[in-house]
Amino acid sequence: MADPPVAEGSHLTSSEVASFVAHGFLRFDELIPPALCSGALAEIASGFEPTPYGAPRDSRAGQWPGRPLAELWPDSRAIRPILLLPRVSGIVESLLGPGALYDHHYAHVIPPHQRWSQPWHADAILDPRPLAFDIQLFFFFHDTPRQAGGTMILPGSQFRRVNESDISRTQNFRGQVATVCRAGTLLVCHHGLWHCGQPNQTDRPRTMLKLRLGPAAQQLRRWDLRDVDDPTIVQTLRTEHLWMGSAEARLEIVHRIRLWRYLTGNDRFDIDHWLTRIQDRQSP
Amino acid sequence: MVTRQQLLFLSLATPNLNSQVVAWSLFDGTGRTTTMAGDSEVPPYESVLAAMKDGWRVIQVPQLTAALPGQEHQTDFPRFEYVLEKLQDGGSPRG
């Protein structure tokens, strides 16, 4: 079973994809309609589908990873329709290409008065792929004020090569951002983005559904390319995040140049001649 | 009365001890304060030098190492992390 084609006008723009490359995430406020948010929370509260994380290989859930997303959860009354929303499927196709593969999901339900933060970490294990990437969809189905925590993210950290919680000795970074948002907000993150769940000081549980997806094909020119030559894209890719320091920020820009080349197929794209200089002067 | 150690980790924008703090952590051996990821938006000091002026002792400085061939562009942990300590009165010894 394949999902229907993504509706015209639902894909990301080049400027949005460049923002993803520079910051490691995109945020879409109140994207999911209230009725589907309520339905999703009800599905999660009733058990939804078990996560394959930690599931035995021969269990039903254990056989999901790697299968096309289109095959999953056909009976879901809210979460599957959310994934079929034109804008959601357009975002996924823009970043991963057609036929995205399911990796895993996890419904994070943080109880009331949870006082402790998760330490900073990148999910799963250190991923040695130099360019190809997975995405993680973080769905916030109810209002999430700062007192409820929200997932804290570190913009621009997606290319840092650390394994899971190896970064956990550090508690705070300049420019860290807690996801404080209204119901229906979707955060789309590069798999390598550093993040940590924040304490929930409210009287209500906090729910966030995470869904990791991977590419089934090369991630090449999958979005709305009409603005691919927009000069503001270079400015976006040059963003220096305060926590990096100015010298390492330059190296992060190098990573972005490489990823932008990979995504656009333009092997001559460059900023300040940094990679061209190296490529064109290989001899001693 | 015995002393207890407080450790302050300050990562800087450059190796210069007077450069801006970009990441930080505090671990308090006295037990008077508890800290965790994401608990503050503003660093306790603007630089390592500013912390030294407030009585923190630098007990470790980051080694400056050249990039390995082929890894010149790799980034991972904050590079310029300094470790500082204060010794504080910490109550009676256990046992």
mmCIF file of C-alpha atoms in Angstrom:
data_model
loop_
_atom_site.group_PDB
_atom_site.id
_atom_site.type_symbol
_atom_site.label_atom_id
_atom_site.label_comp_id
_atom_site.label_asym_id
_atom_site.label_seq_id
_atom_site.Cartn_x
_atom_site.Cartn_y
_atom_site.Cartn_z
ATOM 1 C CA MET A 1 0.000 0.000 0.000
ATOM 2 C CA ALA A 2 1.402 3.383 -0.962
ATOM 3 C CA ASP A 3 0.406 6.757 0.362
ATOM 4 C CA PRO A 4 -1.299 9.130 -2.070
ATOM 5 C CA PRO A 5 0.904 11.650 -3.891
ATOM 6 C CA VAL A 6 1.747 14.746 -1.908
ATOM 7 C CA ALA A 7 -0.567 17.597 -2.826
ATOM 8 C CA GLU A 8 0.866 20.498 -4.776
ATOM 9 C CA GLY A 9 1.830 23.373 -2.531
ATOM 10 C CA SER A 10 2.530 21.132 0.443
ATOM 11 C CA HIS A 11 6.268 20.784 0.035
ATOM 12 C CA LEU A 12 8.870 22.844 1.835
ATOM 13 C CA THR A 13 10.494 25.789 0.119
ATOM 14 C CA SER A 14 14.239 25.993 -0.449
ATOM 15 C CA SER A 15 14.442 28.624 2.280
ATOM 16 C CA GLU A 16 12.821 26.228 4.729
ATOM 17 C CA VAL A 17 15.145 23.381 3.776
ATOM 18 C CA ALA A 18 18.130 25.716 4.144
ATOM 19 C CA SER A 19 16.885 26.612 7.613
ATOM 20 C CA PHE A 20 16.746 22.898 8.445
ATOM 21 C CA VAL A 21 20.325 22.485 7.196
ATOM 22 C CA ALA A 22 21.542 25.446 9.256
ATOM 23 C CA HIS A 23 19.655 24.862 12.490
ATOM 24 C CA GLY A 24 18.857 21.139 12.414
ATOM 25 C CA PHE A 25 15.131 21.595 12.885
ATOM 26 C CA LEU A 26 11.974 23.195 11.579
ATOM 27 C CA ARG A 27 9.023 24.197 13.714
ATOM 28 C CA PHE A 28 5.420 24.380 12.553
ATOM 29 C CA ASP A 29 3.128 25.976 15.111
ATOM 30 C CA GLU A 30 -0.452 24.727 15.486
ATOM 31 C CA LEU A 31 -0.184 22.669 12.315
ATOM 32 C CA ILE A 32 -2.320 19.776 13.515
ATOM 33 C CA PRO A 33 -6.059 20.576 13.802
ATOM 34 C CA PRO A 34 -7.499 20.460 17.359
ATOM 35 C CA ALA A 35 -9.783 17.487 16.655
ATOM 36 C CA LEU A 36 -6.868 15.358 15.488
ATOM 37 C CA CYS A 37 -4.797 16.481 18.495
ATOM 38 C CA SER A 38 -7.547 15.319 20.847
ATOM 39 C CA GLY A 39 -7.864 12.085 18.935
ATOM 40 C CA ALA A 40 -4.124 11.465 19.060
ATOM 41 C CA LEU A 41 -3.994 12.040 22.812
ATOM 42 C CA ALA A 42 -6.872 9.616 23.250
ATOM 43 C CA GLU A 43 -5.111 7.008 21.121
ATOM 44 C CA ILE A 44 -1.913 7.363 23.119
ATOM 45 C CA ALA A 45 -3.815 7.197 26.418
ATOM 46 C CA SER A 46 -5.484 3.985 25.292
ATOM 47 C CA GLY A 47 -2.169 2.358 24.528
ATOM 48 C CA PHE A 48 -1.744 3.188 20.821
ATOM 49 C CA GLU A 49 0.831 0.876 19.251
ATOM 50 C CA PRO A 50 3.742 -0.400 21.319
ATOM 51 C CA THR A 51 7.116 1.036 20.442
ATOM 52 C CA PRO A 52 9.572 -1.292 18.734
ATOM 53 C CA TYR A 53 12.249 0.186 20.984
ATOM 54 C CA GLY A 54 13.313 -2.746 23.147
ATOM 55 C CA ALA A 55 10.685 -5.042 21.642
ATOM 56 C CA PRO A 56 11.654 -8.643 20.828
ATOM 57 C CA ARG A 57 12.663 -9.070 17.206
ATOM 58 C CA ASP A 58 9.942 -11.646 16.595
ATOM 59 C CA SER A 59 7.192 -9.489 18.078
ATOM 60 C CA ARG A 60 4.830 -7.534 15.869
ATOM 61 C CA ALA A 61 6.330 -4.196 16.892
ATOM 62 C CA GLY A 62 9.848 -5.573 16.491
ATOM 63 C CA GLN A 63 9.223 -6.168 12.799
ATOM 64 C CA TRP A 64 8.154 -2.620 11.987
ATOM 65 C CA PRO A 65 11.488 -0.820 11.690
ATOM 66 C CA GLY A 66 12.598 -0.456 8.087
ATOM 67 C CA ARG A 67 9.128 -0.901 6.615
ATOM 68 C CA PRO A 68 7.480 1.815 4.525
ATOM 69 C CA LEU A 69 5.621 4.281 6.671
ATOM 70 C CA ALA A 70 2.638 3.874 4.358
ATOM 71 C CA GLU A 71 2.069 0.335 5.647
ATOM 72 C CA LEU A 72 1.813 1.239 9.299
ATOM 73 C CA TRP A 73 -1.107 1.846 11.586
ATOM 74 C CA PRO A 74 -3.918 1.460 9.036
ATOM 75 C CA ASP A 75 -6.513 1.341 11.807
ATOM 76 C CA SER A 76 -5.400 4.484 13.588
ATOM 77 C CA ARG A 77 -8.161 7.086 13.710
ATOM 78 C CA ALA A 78 -6.003 10.107 14.476
ATOM 79 C CA ILE A 79 -2.276 9.497 14.222
ATOM 80 C CA ARG A 80 -2.415 7.956 10.768
ATOM 81 C CA PRO A 81 -4.625 10.792 9.443
ATOM 82 C CA ILE A 82 -2.153 13.258 10.929
ATOM 83 C CA LEU A 83 0.650 11.673 8.921
ATOM 84 C CA LEU A 84 -1.519 11.944 5.826
ATOM 85 C CA LEU A 85 -2.156 15.668 6.258
ATOM 86 C CA PRO A 86 -0.837 17.277 3.062
ATOM 87 C CA ARG A 87 1.557 19.560 4.906
ATOM 88 C CA VAL A 88 2.924 16.748 7.105
ATOM 89 C CA SER A 89 3.457 14.387 4.182
ATOM 90 C CA GLY A 90 4.904 17.303 2.203
ATOM 91 C CA ILE A 91 7.443 18.032 4.929
ATOM 92 C CA VAL A 92 8.455 14.372 5.124
ATOM 93 C CA GLU A 93 8.808 14.002 1.363
ATOM 94 C CA SER A 94 10.734 17.271 1.074
ATOM 95 C CA LEU A 95 13.409 16.079 3.478
ATOM 96 C CA LEU A 96 13.469 12.328 2.882
ATOM 97 C CA GLY A 97 12.100 11.790 -0.608
ATOM 98 C CA PRO A 98 9.226 9.428 -1.460
ATOM 99 C CA GLY A 99 8.491 6.221 0.409
ATOM 100 C CA ALA A 100 9.866 7.231 3.816
ATOM 101 C CA LEU A 101 10.805 4.298 6.019
ATOM 102 C CA TYR A 102 9.574 3.884 9.564
ATOM 103 C CA ASP A 103 12.350 3.616 12.143
ATOM 104 C CA HIS A 104 10.607 3.794 15.493
ATOM 105 C CA HIS A 105 8.223 5.842 17.546
ATOM 106 C CA TYR A 106 7.883 6.582 21.227
ATOM 107 C CA ALA A 107 5.146 8.329 23.147
ATOM 108 C CA HIS A 108 6.874 10.328 25.868
ATOM 109 C CA VAL A 109 4.419 10.878 28.712
ATOM 110 C CA ILE A 110 6.020 12.862 31.528
ATOM 111 C CA PRO A 111 4.030 12.652 34.767
ATOM 112 C CA PRO A 112 2.928 15.720 36.744
ATOM 113 C CA HIS A 113 5.526 17.214 39.086
ATOM 114 C CA GLN A 114 8.398 15.423 37.368
ATOM 115 C CA ARG A 115 11.306 17.447 38.771
ATOM 116 C CA TRP A 116 14.206 16.177 36.749
ATOM 117 C CA SER A 117 15.485 16.958 33.320
ATOM 118 C CA GLN A 118 16.759 14.431 30.876
ATOM 119 C CA PRO A 119 20.459 15.030 30.281
ATOM 120 C CA TRP A 120 21.495 16.414 26.926
ATOM 121 C CA HIS A 121 21.844 13.694 24.332
ATOM 122 C CA ALA A 122 21.555 12.742 20.693
ATOM 123 C CA ASP A 123 19.209 9.850 20.025
ATOM 124 C CA ALA A 124 20.167 6.249 19.243
ATOM 125 C CA ILE A 125 23.889 5.785 18.592
ATOM 126 C CA LEU A 126 26.498 7.897 16.857
ATOM 127 C CA ASP A 127 25.546 7.795 13.190
ATOM 128 C CA PRO A 128 28.574 7.775 10.859
ATOM 129 C CA ARG A 129 26.642 8.672 7.700
ATOM 130 C CA PRO A 130 28.348 11.849 6.430
ATOM 131 C CA LEU A 131 25.378 13.313 4.562
ATOM 132 C CA ALA A 132 22.201 11.210 4.475
ATOM 133 C CA PHE A 133 19.996 11.758 7.494
ATOM 134 C CA ASP A 134 16.844 10.629 9.234
ATOM 135 C CA ILE A 135 14.279 12.988 10.644
ATOM 136 C CA GLN A 136 12.436 12.894 13.934
ATOM 137 C CA LEU A 137 8.927 14.298 14.142
ATOM 138 C CA PHE A 138 8.075 15.637 17.604
ATOM 139 C CA PHE A 139 4.327 16.146 17.939
ATOM 140 C CA PHE A 140 2.982 18.329 20.745
ATOM 141 C CA PHE A 141 -0.737 17.619 20.896
ATOM 142 C CA HIS A 142 -1.565 19.901 23.809
ATOM 143 C CA ASP A 143 -0.412 23.350 24.917
ATOM 144 C CA THR A 144 3.091 23.136 26.360
ATOM 145 C CA PRO A 145 4.022 26.132 28.533
ATOM 146 C CA ARG A 146 7.530 26.391 29.973
ATOM 147 C CA GLN A 147 6.284 25.005 33.306
ATOM 148 C CA ALA A 148 5.382 21.815 31.465
ATOM 149 C CA GLY A 149 8.871 21.582 30.151
ATOM 150 C CA GLY A 150 8.831 20.889 26.482
ATOM 151 C CA THR A 151 11.717 19.292 24.674
ATOM 152 C CA MET A 152 14.779 21.520 24.846
ATOM 153 C CA ILE A 153 16.886 21.592 21.695
ATOM 154 C CA LEU A 154 20.267 23.028 20.769
ATOM 155 C CA PRO A 155 20.005 24.686 17.344
ATOM 156 C CA GLY A 156 22.882 23.818 15.045
ATOM 157 C CA SER A 157 24.124 20.788 16.983
ATOM 158 C CA GLN A 158 23.094 18.179 14.408
ATOM 159 C CA PHE A 159 26.535 17.647 12.865
ATOM 160 C CA ARG A 160 28.371 17.166 16.149
ATOM 161 C CA ARG A 161 29.738 13.656 16.400
ATOM 162 C CA VAL A 162 28.945 12.535 19.916
ATOM 163 C CA ASN A 163 27.434 9.276 21.049
ATOM 164 C CA GLU A 164 24.094 9.547 22.847
ATOM 165 C CA SER A 165 24.584 10.998 26.349
ATOM 166 C CA ASP A 166 28.335 11.622 26.035
ATOM 167 C CA ILE A 167 27.488 15.316 26.120
ATOM 168 C CA SER A 168 25.531 15.039 29.368
ATOM 169 C CA ARG A 169 28.147 16.698 31.573
ATOM 170 C CA THR A 170 27.160 20.027 30.027
ATOM 171 C CA GLN A 171 23.962 21.452 31.483
ATOM 172 C CA ASN A 172 23.379 24.666 29.591
ATOM 173 C CA PHE A 173 24.336 26.303 26.328
ATOM 174 C CA ARG A 174 23.888 29.836 25.093
ATOM 175 C CA GLY A 175 21.025 29.690 22.614
ATOM 176 C CA GLN A 176 19.321 26.541 23.913
ATOM 177 C CA VAL A 177 15.602 26.588 23.174
ATOM 178 C CA ALA A 178 12.805 24.958 25.143
ATOM 179 C CA THR A 179 9.856 23.992 22.987
ATOM 180 C CA VAL A 180 7.111 26.178 24.428
ATOM 181 C CA CYS A 181 4.194 25.900 22.080
ATOM 182 C CA ARG A 182 0.480 25.671 21.448
ATOM 183 C CA ALA A 183 -1.343 22.428 20.807
ATOM 184 C CA GLY A 184 -0.770 20.977 17.375
ATOM 185 C CA THR A 185 2.827 22.082 17.008
ATOM 186 C CA LEU A 186 5.243 19.901 15.079
ATOM 187 C CA LEU A 187 9.001 20.011 15.480
ATOM 188 C CA VAL A 188 10.965 18.294 12.706
ATOM 189 C CA CYS A 189 14.538 17.508 13.733
ATOM 190 C CA HIS A 190 17.650 16.105 12.088
ATOM 191 C CA HIS A 191 18.471 12.811 13.809
ATOM 192 C CA GLY A 192 21.696 14.216 15.246
ATOM 193 C CA LEU A 193 20.184 17.240 17.001
ATOM 194 C CA TRP A 194 21.032 17.456 20.706
ATOM 195 C CA HIS A 195 18.006 17.677 22.955
ATOM 196 C CA CYS A 196 16.697 16.943 26.436
ATOM 197 C CA GLY A 197 13.230 16.586 27.905
ATOM 198 C CA GLN A 198 12.516 19.215 30.538
ATOM 199 C CA PRO A 199 10.864 18.849 33.962
ATOM 200 C CA ASN A 200 7.072 18.983 34.113
ATOM 201 C CA GLN A 201 6.072 21.189 37.042
ATOM 202 C CA THR A 202 2.380 21.244 36.201
ATOM 203 C CA ASP A 203 -0.478 19.146 37.569
ATOM 204 C CA ARG A 204 -1.013 17.404 34.232
ATOM 205 C CA PRO A 205 1.026 14.843 32.329
ATOM 206 C CA ARG A 206 2.942 16.129 29.331
ATOM 207 C CA THR A 207 2.774 14.078 26.163
ATOM 208 C CA MET A 208 5.027 14.245 23.140
ATOM 209 C CA LEU A 209 4.926 11.682 20.354
ATOM 210 C CA LYS A 210 8.228 11.097 18.608
ATOM 211 C CA LEU A 211 8.392 9.395 15.236
ATOM 212 C CA ARG A 212 11.693 8.670 13.504
ATOM 213 C CA LEU A 213 11.724 8.181 9.735
ATOM 214 C CA GLY A 214 14.500 7.456 7.264
ATOM 215 C CA PRO A 215 14.987 7.911 3.524
ATOM 216 C CA ALA A 216 14.210 5.194 1.010
ATOM 217 C CA ALA A 217 15.894 7.038 -1.853
ATOM 218 C CA GLN A 218 18.518 9.704 -2.348
ATOM 219 C CA GLN A 219 17.532 12.961 -0.680
ATOM 220 C CA LEU A 220 17.971 14.972 -3.851
ATOM 221 C CA ARG A 221 15.864 18.006 -4.846
ATOM 222 C CA ARG A 222 12.678 16.718 -3.244
ATOM 223 C CA TRP A 223 11.132 20.036 -2.233
ATOM 224 C CA ASP A 224 9.701 23.090 -4.031
ATOM 225 C CA LEU A 225 12.805 24.386 -5.776
ATOM 226 C CA ARG A 226 11.429 27.602 -7.167
ATOM 227 C CA ASP A 227 13.429 29.691 -4.684
ATOM 228 C CA VAL A 228 16.604 27.605 -4.751
ATOM 229 C CA ASP A 229 18.671 30.585 -5.936
ATOM 230 C CA ASP A 230 17.273 32.984 -3.351
ATOM 231 C CA PRO A 231 20.290 34.922 -2.011
ATOM 232 C CA THR A 232 18.950 34.784 1.553
ATOM 233 C CA ILE A 233 19.686 31.044 1.565
ATOM 234 C CA VAL A 234 23.411 31.740 1.846
ATOM 235 C CA GLN A 235 22.731 34.078 4.756
ATOM 236 C CA THR A 236 20.746 31.350 6.481
ATOM 237 C CA LEU A 237 23.523 28.809 5.965
ATOM 238 C CA ARG A 238 26.043 31.255 7.450
ATOM 239 C CA THR A 239 24.213 31.503 10.775
ATOM 240 C CA GLU A 240 26.616 31.360 13.717
ATOM 241 C CA HIS A 241 25.101 30.015 16.900
ATOM 242 C CA LEU A 242 26.552 31.592 20.027
ATOM 243 C CA TRP A 243 27.369 28.302 21.727
ATOM 244 C CA MET A 244 29.786 27.280 18.953
ATOM 245 C CA GLY A 245 32.329 30.057 19.245
ATOM 246 C CA SER A 246 33.349 31.834 16.068
ATOM 247 C CA ALA A 247 36.070 29.431 14.857
ATOM 248 C CA GLU A 248 34.014 26.250 15.232
ATOM 249 C CA ALA A 249 31.011 28.026 13.732
ATOM 250 C CA ARG A 250 33.019 28.171 10.519
ATOM 251 C CA LEU A 251 33.420 24.404 10.562
ATOM 252 C CA GLU A 252 29.680 24.045 11.028
ATOM 253 C CA ILE A 253 29.187 26.181 7.920
ATOM 254 C CA VAL A 254 31.429 23.718 6.060
ATOM 255 C CA HIS A 255 29.114 20.879 7.101
ATOM 256 C CA ARG A 256 26.140 22.877 5.835
ATOM 257 C CA ILE A 257 27.828 23.577 2.484
ATOM 258 C CA ARG A 258 28.387 19.848 2.049
ATOM 259 C CA LEU A 259 24.812 18.969 2.977
ATOM 260 C CA TRP A 260 23.395 21.690 0.720
ATOM 261 C CA ARG A 261 25.464 20.308 -2.161
ATOM 262 C CA TYR A 262 24.137 16.829 -1.411
ATOM 263 C CA LEU A 263 20.518 17.955 -1.263
ATOM 264 C CA THR A 264 20.613 20.215 -4.330
ATOM 265 C CA GLY A 265 23.052 18.237 -6.498
ATOM 266 C CA ASN A 266 25.061 21.432 -7.003
ATOM 267 C CA ASP A 267 28.647 20.343 -6.410
ATOM 268 C CA ARG A 268 29.954 23.881 -6.902
ATOM 269 C CA PHE A 269 27.843 25.530 -4.253
ATOM 270 C CA ASP A 270 30.091 27.307 -1.791
ATOM 271 C CA ILE A 271 30.334 30.054 0.789
ATOM 272 C CA ASP A 272 33.384 32.294 0.882
ATOM 273 C CA HIS A 273 35.242 29.908 -1.471
ATOM 274 C CA TRP A 274 36.021 27.605 1.453
ATOM 275 C CA LEU A 275 35.503 24.198 -0.183
ATOM 276 C CA THR A 276 36.265 25.284 -3.740
ATOM 277 C CA ARG A 277 39.693 26.431 -2.627
ATOM 278 C CA ILE A 278 40.468 23.006 -1.191
ATOM 279 C CA GLN A 279 38.978 21.087 -4.126
ATOM 280 C CA ASP A 280 40.808 23.077 -6.777
ATOM 281 C CA ARG A 281 44.200 22.900 -5.082
ATOM 282 C CA GLN A 282 44.603 19.237 -4.253
ATOM 283 C CA SER A 283 48.200 19.040 -5.415
ATOM 284 C CA PRO A 284 50.967 19.798 -2.868
ATOM 285 C CA MET B 1 33.715 21.000 59.939
ATOM 286 C CA VAL B 2 34.915 19.587 56.643
ATOM 287 C CA THR B 3 35.062 21.114 53.219
ATOM 288 C CA ARG B 4 33.190 20.012 50.128
ATOM 289 C CA GLN B 5 34.052 20.624 46.530
ATOM 290 C CA GLN B 6 32.001 22.614 44.049
ATOM 291 C CA LEU B 7 32.916 22.072 40.406
ATOM 292 C CA LEU B 8 32.128 24.591 37.706
ATOM 293 C CA PHE B 9 32.578 23.672 34.050
ATOM 294 C CA LEU B 10 32.842 26.639 31.725
ATOM 295 C CA SER B 11 33.193 26.193 27.968
ATOM 296 C CA LEU B 12 34.537 29.219 26.160
ATOM 297 C CA ALA B 13 34.208 30.597 22.668
ATOM 298 C CA THR B 14 38.006 30.475 22.250
ATOM 299 C CA PRO B 15 40.932 29.170 24.362
ATOM 300 C CA ASN B 16 41.400 32.698 25.718
ATOM 301 C CA LEU B 17 40.349 32.697 29.383
ATOM 302 C CA ASN B 18 38.780 36.089 28.876
ATOM 303 C CA SER B 19 36.526 34.940 26.025
ATOM 304 C CA GLN B 20 32.795 34.432 26.356
ATOM 305 C CA VAL B 21 31.275 31.477 28.209
ATOM 306 C CA VAL B 22 29.163 29.499 25.730
ATOM 307 C CA ALA B 23 28.215 26.482 27.850
ATOM 308 C CA TRP B 24 28.283 25.747 31.563
ATOM 309 C CA SER B 25 27.534 23.289 34.382
ATOM 310 C CA LEU B 26 27.708 23.354 38.153
ATOM 311 C CA PHE B 27 28.037 20.320 40.407
ATOM 312 C CA ASP B 28 27.763 21.174 44.099
ATOM 313 C CA GLY B 29 29.354 18.738 46.530
ATOM 314 C CA THR B 30 27.846 20.568 49.484
ATOM 315 C CA GLY B 31 24.393 19.449 48.409
ATOM 316 C CA ARG B 32 23.001 22.947 48.859
ATOM 317 C CA THR B 33 22.095 23.390 45.234
ATOM 318 C CA THR B 34 20.890 20.970 42.622
ATOM 319 C CA THR B 35 21.417 21.598 38.969
ATOM 320 C CA MET B 36 20.333 19.903 35.757
ATOM 321 C CA ALA B 37 20.183 20.275 32.007
ATOM 322 C CA GLY B 38 18.370 23.365 30.832
ATOM 323 C CA ASP B 39 18.052 25.019 34.230
ATOM 324 C CA SER B 40 19.477 28.420 33.335
ATOM 325 C CA GLU B 41 19.588 30.704 30.355
ATOM 326 C CA VAL B 42 22.384 32.965 31.585
ATOM 327 C CA PRO B 43 25.874 31.691 32.483
ATOM 328 C CA PRO B 44 27.097 32.338 36.030
ATOM 329 C CA TYR B 45 30.103 34.265 34.690
ATOM 330 C CA GLU B 46 30.913 35.918 31.398
ATOM 331 C CA SER B 47 34.374 34.319 31.263
ATOM 332 C CA VAL B 48 36.746 32.049 33.158
ATOM 333 C CA LEU B 49 38.697 35.122 34.172
ATOM 334 C CA ALA B 50 35.569 36.629 35.733
ATOM 335 C CA ALA B 51 35.038 33.405 37.715
ATOM 336 C CA MET B 52 38.673 33.486 38.897
ATOM 337 C CA LYS B 53 38.134 37.023 40.174
ATOM 338 C CA ASP B 54 35.239 35.652 42.223
ATOM 339 C CA GLY B 55 37.439 33.052 43.890
ATOM 340 C CA TRP B 56 37.115 30.017 41.610
ATOM 341 C CA ARG B 57 40.355 28.066 41.120
ATOM 342 C CA VAL B 58 41.102 26.673 37.679
ATOM 343 C CA ILE B 59 42.057 23.022 38.105
ATOM 344 C CA GLN B 60 42.053 21.909 34.459
ATOM 345 C CA VAL B 61 42.565 23.677 31.176
ATOM 346 C CA PRO B 62 41.698 22.119 27.792
ATOM 347 C CA GLN B 63 44.555 20.722 25.755
ATOM 348 C CA LEU B 64 45.005 22.404 22.395
ATOM 349 C CA THR B 65 45.411 19.680 19.826
ATOM 350 C CA ALA B 66 45.830 19.822 16.072
ATOM 351 C CA ALA B 67 43.175 18.124 13.957
ATOM 352 C CA LEU B 68 44.090 14.673 12.715
ATOM 353 C CA PRO B 69 44.604 14.379 8.956
ATOM 354 C CA GLY B 70 41.234 13.775 7.347
ATOM 355 C CA GLN B 71 39.353 15.103 10.356
ATOM 356 C CA GLU B 72 40.110 18.781 9.986
ATOM 357 C CA HIS B 73 36.444 19.744 9.781
ATOM 358 C CA GLN B 74 35.010 17.390 12.379
ATOM 359 C CA THR B 75 33.170 18.933 15.313
ATOM 360 C CA ASP B 76 31.990 17.147 18.423
ATOM 361 C CA PHE B 77 32.295 18.276 22.064
ATOM 362 C CA PRO B 78 32.721 21.895 23.121
ATOM 363 C CA ARG B 79 36.468 22.326 22.665
ATOM 364 C CA PHE B 80 37.519 24.828 25.288
ATOM 365 C CA GLU B 81 36.092 23.477 28.520
ATOM 366 C CA TYR B 82 37.715 24.691 31.743
ATOM 367 C CA VAL B 83 37.183 23.050 35.104
ATOM 368 C CA LEU B 84 37.096 25.271 38.200
ATOM 369 C CA GLU B 85 36.602 24.532 41.859
ATOM 370 C CA LYS B 86 35.697 26.140 45.136
ATOM 371 C CA LEU B 87 36.004 24.467 48.493
ATOM 372 C CA GLN B 88 33.117 25.253 50.820
ATOM 373 C CA ASP B 89 32.233 24.350 54.356
ATOM 374 C CA GLY B 90 30.125 21.285 53.970
ATOM 375 C CA GLY B 91 28.996 20.069 57.382
ATOM 376 C CA SER B 92 30.241 17.111 59.404
ATOM 377 C CA PRO B 93 31.893 14.064 57.844
ATOM 378 C CA ARG B 94 29.733 10.944 57.558
ATOM 379 C CA GLY B 95 30.355 7.836 59.586
#
